[in-house]
Amino acid sequence: DHAWGGNYMMMGGSVKGGKIHGKYPATLTTDGPDILERGRIIPTMSWEEIMGPVAEWAGVSPDSIVDVCPNIKAFEPVRMSVTDLFE
């Protein structure tokens, strides 16, 4: 994704499926606030917001998430939790 928006799919028995996280742009024209030139879309979520809960689900302690995803603190207090993604 070259540091811009990308897509992630998660599959598995404990994944809370059927959800889309993030915000779709209101318009896809270059006049829209989320669109830059050459078709680049400004992302509404960082990859760390998804990978933080995945790391926690995989056994990383909540206190150590910042070591695995150092930029995750930029998304507090609204960052995603393990219960947002997994049952």
PDB file of C-alpha atoms in Angstrom:
ATOM      1  CA  ASP A   1       0.000   0.000   0.000  1.00  0.00           C
ATOM      2  CA  HIS A   2       3.069   2.293  -0.020  1.00  0.00           C
ATOM      3  CA  ALA A   3       2.056   3.949   3.276  1.00  0.00           C
ATOM      4  CA  TRP A   4      -1.411   4.765   1.999  1.00  0.00           C
ATOM      5  CA  GLY A   5      -4.757   2.969   2.155  1.00  0.00           C
ATOM      6  CA  GLY A   6      -4.976  -0.756   1.745  1.00  0.00           C
ATOM      7  CA  ASN A   7      -7.476  -3.533   2.259  1.00  0.00           C
ATOM      8  CA  TYR A   8      -7.353  -6.332   4.798  1.00  0.00           C
ATOM      9  CA  MET A   9      -9.440  -9.498   4.947  1.00  0.00           C
ATOM     10  CA  MET A  10      -9.616 -11.634   8.036  1.00  0.00           C
ATOM     11  CA  MET A  11     -10.923 -15.170   8.100  1.00  0.00           C
ATOM     12  CA  GLY A  12     -11.252 -17.740  10.837  1.00  0.00           C
ATOM     13  CA  GLY A  13     -13.571 -19.276  13.350  1.00  0.00           C
ATOM     14  CA  SER A  14     -13.233 -16.618  16.041  1.00  0.00           C
ATOM     15  CA  VAL A  15     -13.325 -13.597  13.705  1.00  0.00           C
ATOM     16  CA  LYS A  16     -16.428 -11.427  14.068  1.00  0.00           C
ATOM     17  CA  GLY A  17     -17.329 -11.457  10.399  1.00  0.00           C
ATOM     18  CA  GLY A  18     -19.601  -9.392   8.230  1.00  0.00           C
ATOM     19  CA  LYS A  19     -18.165  -6.034   9.288  1.00  0.00           C
ATOM     20  CA  ILE A  20     -16.354  -3.290   7.442  1.00  0.00           C
ATOM     21  CA  HIS A  21     -14.158  -1.032   9.562  1.00  0.00           C
ATOM     22  CA  GLY A  22     -13.113   2.418   8.450  1.00  0.00           C
ATOM     23  CA  LYS A  23     -14.937   5.023   6.416  1.00  0.00           C
ATOM     24  CA  TYR A  24     -15.673   4.915   2.696  1.00  0.00           C
ATOM     25  CA  PRO A  25     -15.144   8.285   0.964  1.00  0.00           C
ATOM     26  CA  ALA A  26     -18.291  10.356   0.418  1.00  0.00           C
ATOM     27  CA  THR A  27     -17.168  11.013  -3.151  1.00  0.00           C
ATOM     28  CA  LEU A  28     -14.468   9.561  -5.376  1.00  0.00           C
ATOM     29  CA  THR A  29     -13.904  12.750  -7.353  1.00  0.00           C
ATOM     30  CA  THR A  30     -10.814  14.880  -6.831  1.00  0.00           C
ATOM     31  CA  ASP A  31     -13.105  17.475  -5.247  1.00  0.00           C
ATOM     32  CA  GLY A  32     -13.689  15.154  -2.271  1.00  0.00           C
ATOM     33  CA  PRO A  33     -11.869  15.827   1.015  1.00  0.00           C
ATOM     34  CA  ASP A  34     -10.484  12.265   1.184  1.00  0.00           C
ATOM     35  CA  ILE A  35      -9.087  12.138  -2.372  1.00  0.00           C
ATOM     36  CA  LEU A  36      -5.678  13.346  -3.526  1.00  0.00           C
ATOM     37  CA  GLU A  37      -4.453  13.631  -7.088  1.00  0.00           C
ATOM     38  CA  ARG A  38      -3.833  10.506  -9.182  1.00  0.00           C
ATOM     39  CA  GLY A  39      -6.551   8.503  -7.428  1.00  0.00           C
ATOM     40  CA  ARG A  40      -4.938   8.321  -4.008  1.00  0.00           C
ATOM     41  CA  ILE A  41      -7.385   8.012  -1.113  1.00  0.00           C
ATOM     42  CA  ILE A  42      -6.456   9.211   2.368  1.00  0.00           C
ATOM     43  CA  PRO A  43      -6.979   6.241   4.726  1.00  0.00           C
ATOM     44  CA  THR A  44      -9.244   6.574   7.758  1.00  0.00           C
ATOM     45  CA  MET A  45      -7.513   3.834   9.766  1.00  0.00           C
ATOM     46  CA  SER A  46      -3.905   2.876  10.293  1.00  0.00           C
ATOM     47  CA  TRP A  47      -2.762  -0.721   9.776  1.00  0.00           C
ATOM     48  CA  GLU A  48      -1.800  -0.660  13.450  1.00  0.00           C
ATOM     49  CA  GLU A  49      -5.454  -0.303  14.420  1.00  0.00           C
ATOM     50  CA  ILE A  50      -6.076  -3.722  12.876  1.00  0.00           C
ATOM     51  CA  MET A  51      -2.762  -5.392  13.734  1.00  0.00           C
ATOM     52  CA  GLY A  52      -2.838  -4.307  17.405  1.00  0.00           C
ATOM     53  CA  PRO A  53      -5.897  -6.441  18.197  1.00  0.00           C
ATOM     54  CA  VAL A  54      -4.517  -9.264  16.027  1.00  0.00           C
ATOM     55  CA  ALA A  55      -1.256  -9.218  18.012  1.00  0.00           C
ATOM     56  CA  GLU A  56      -3.194  -9.227  21.282  1.00  0.00           C
ATOM     57  CA  TRP A  57      -5.336 -12.140  20.093  1.00  0.00           C
ATOM     58  CA  ALA A  58      -2.104 -13.980  19.184  1.00  0.00           C
ATOM     59  CA  GLY A  59      -0.805 -13.583  22.727  1.00  0.00           C
ATOM     60  CA  VAL A  60       0.966 -10.229  22.940  1.00  0.00           C
ATOM     61  CA  SER A  61       0.091  -8.621  26.278  1.00  0.00           C
ATOM     62  CA  PRO A  62      -1.912  -5.377  26.107  1.00  0.00           C
ATOM     63  CA  ASP A  63       1.017  -3.566  27.754  1.00  0.00           C
ATOM     64  CA  SER A  64       3.360  -4.750  24.980  1.00  0.00           C
ATOM     65  CA  ILE A  65       1.180  -3.797  21.995  1.00  0.00           C
ATOM     66  CA  VAL A  66       2.986  -0.451  21.768  1.00  0.00           C
ATOM     67  CA  ASP A  67       6.261  -2.385  21.251  1.00  0.00           C
ATOM     68  CA  VAL A  68       4.743  -4.311  18.337  1.00  0.00           C
ATOM     69  CA  CYS A  69       2.785  -1.362  16.899  1.00  0.00           C
ATOM     70  CA  PRO A  70       4.673   1.787  17.991  1.00  0.00           C
ATOM     71  CA  ASN A  71       2.296   4.267  16.331  1.00  0.00           C
ATOM     72  CA  ILE A  72      -0.852   2.825  17.897  1.00  0.00           C
ATOM     73  CA  LYS A  73      -0.892   5.460  20.641  1.00  0.00           C
ATOM     74  CA  ALA A  74      -1.791   8.044  17.993  1.00  0.00           C
ATOM     75  CA  PHE A  75      -5.243   6.423  17.758  1.00  0.00           C
ATOM     76  CA  GLU A  76      -6.172   6.418  21.441  1.00  0.00           C
ATOM     77  CA  PRO A  77      -8.660   6.657  23.026  1.00  0.00           C
ATOM     78  CA  VAL A  78     -10.746   5.339  20.106  1.00  0.00           C
ATOM     79  CA  ARG A  79      -8.463   2.558  18.893  1.00  0.00           C
ATOM     80  CA  MET A  80      -9.909  -0.879  18.210  1.00  0.00           C
ATOM     81  CA  SER A  81      -9.744  -3.653  20.778  1.00  0.00           C
ATOM     82  CA  VAL A  82      -9.424  -7.414  20.456  1.00  0.00           C
ATOM     83  CA  THR A  83     -13.176  -7.726  21.207  1.00  0.00           C
ATOM     84  CA  ASP A  84     -13.961  -5.554  18.146  1.00  0.00           C
ATOM     85  CA  LEU A  85     -12.457  -8.197  15.853  1.00  0.00           C
ATOM     86  CA  PHE A  86     -12.705 -11.525  17.681  1.00  0.00           C
ATOM     87  CA  GLU A  87     -15.294 -13.467  19.669  1.00  0.00           C
TER      88      GLU A  87
END
